[in-house]
Amino acid sequence: MAQAGQPDPAAAIEMAKQEMDYRVNLFNAMVSSCYEKCIDKRYKDGELSVGENSCIDRCSSKYWQVTGIVGQMLGAQGGMQ
């Protein structure tokens, strides 16, 4: 049982699970998006080429930047309400 001013442990665990699900889904969406964009569908080699490697690096960097910007905008919007 939570005391006054302290969060309920069960609620905190549930929130942590939801946050983890959100982050896993976000990561999987990034992997899928960057894979479609960057990886040659005709597997010629067991390793990524230099071009594929740099494309994935740029793609994932941009993905996280955009995710951060959208999160900030949503947070600011939520604070106005």
CSV table of C-alpha atoms in Angstrom, one decimal:
chain,number,residue,atom,x,y,z
A,1,MET,CA,0.0,0.0,0.0
A,2,ALA,CA,1.3,3.4,-1.0
A,3,GLN,CA,1.7,6.2,1.6
A,4,ALA,CA,0.5,9.7,0.9
A,5,GLY,CA,2.7,11.4,-1.6
A,6,GLN,CA,4.4,8.1,-2.7
A,7,PRO,CA,3.5,6.2,-5.9
A,8,ASP,CA,1.8,2.8,-5.7
A,9,PRO,CA,4.5,0.2,-6.5
A,10,ALA,CA,2.0,-1.8,-8.7
A,11,ALA,CA,1.2,1.3,-10.7
A,12,ALA,CA,4.9,2.1,-11.0
A,13,ILE,CA,5.6,-1.4,-12.3
A,14,GLU,CA,2.7,-1.2,-14.8
A,15,MET,CA,4.0,2.2,-16.1
A,16,ALA,CA,7.5,0.7,-16.5
A,17,LYS,CA,6.1,-2.2,-18.5
A,18,GLN,CA,4.2,0.2,-20.7
A,19,GLU,CA,7.3,2.3,-21.2
A,20,MET,CA,9.3,-0.8,-22.1
A,21,ASP,CA,6.7,-1.9,-24.6
A,22,TYR,CA,6.7,1.6,-26.2
A,23,ARG,CA,10.5,1.6,-26.5
A,24,VAL,CA,10.6,-1.9,-28.0
A,25,ASN,CA,8.0,-1.0,-30.5
A,26,LEU,CA,9.8,2.2,-31.4
A,27,PHE,CA,13.1,0.3,-31.8
A,28,ASN,CA,11.4,-2.3,-34.0
A,29,ALA,CA,9.9,0.4,-36.2
A,30,MET,CA,13.3,2.0,-36.6
A,31,VAL,CA,14.9,-1.3,-37.5
A,32,SER,CA,12.2,-2.1,-40.1
A,33,SER,CA,12.3,1.4,-41.6
A,34,CYS,CA,16.1,1.6,-41.9
A,35,TYR,CA,16.3,-2.0,-43.1
A,36,GLU,CA,13.9,-1.3,-46.0
A,37,LYS,CA,15.7,1.9,-46.8
A,38,CYS,CA,19.3,0.8,-46.6
A,39,ILE,CA,19.8,-3.0,-47.0
A,40,ASP,CA,20.3,-4.5,-50.5
A,41,LYS,CA,17.7,-7.2,-50.9
A,42,ARG,CA,20.2,-9.3,-52.9
A,43,TYR,CA,22.4,-10.6,-50.2
A,44,LYS,CA,25.9,-10.6,-51.7
A,45,ASP,CA,27.9,-10.7,-48.6
A,46,GLY,CA,27.6,-11.8,-45.0
A,47,GLU,CA,28.7,-8.3,-43.8
A,48,LEU,CA,27.2,-4.9,-44.4
A,49,SER,CA,28.8,-2.9,-47.1
A,50,VAL,CA,30.3,0.5,-46.3
A,51,GLY,CA,27.3,2.2,-48.0
A,52,GLU,CA,24.8,0.1,-46.1
A,53,ASN,CA,26.6,0.8,-42.9
A,54,SER,CA,26.7,4.6,-43.3
A,55,CYS,CA,23.0,4.6,-44.5
A,56,ILE,CA,21.9,2.7,-41.4
A,57,ASP,CA,24.0,5.1,-39.2
A,58,ARG,CA,22.4,8.2,-40.8
A,59,CYS,CA,18.9,6.6,-40.8
A,60,SER,CA,19.0,5.6,-37.1
A,61,SER,CA,20.4,9.0,-36.1
A,62,LYS,CA,17.6,10.8,-38.0
A,63,TYR,CA,15.0,8.5,-36.6
A,64,TRP,CA,16.0,9.2,-33.0
A,65,GLN,CA,16.3,12.9,-33.7
A,66,VAL,CA,12.8,13.1,-35.1
A,67,THR,CA,11.4,10.9,-32.3
A,68,GLY,CA,12.9,13.3,-29.8
A,69,ILE,CA,11.5,16.4,-31.5
A,70,VAL,CA,8.0,14.8,-31.7
A,71,GLY,CA,8.2,13.8,-28.0
A,72,GLN,CA,9.2,17.4,-27.1
A,73,MET,CA,6.3,18.8,-29.1
A,74,LEU,CA,3.8,16.4,-27.6
A,75,GLY,CA,5.1,17.1,-24.1
A,76,ALA,CA,4.8,20.9,-24.7
A,77,GLN,CA,1.3,20.4,-26.1
A,78,GLY,CA,0.3,18.3,-23.1
A,79,GLY,CA,1.6,20.9,-20.8
A,80,MET,CA,-0.6,23.6,-22.4
A,81,GLN,CA,-3.8,21.7,-21.7
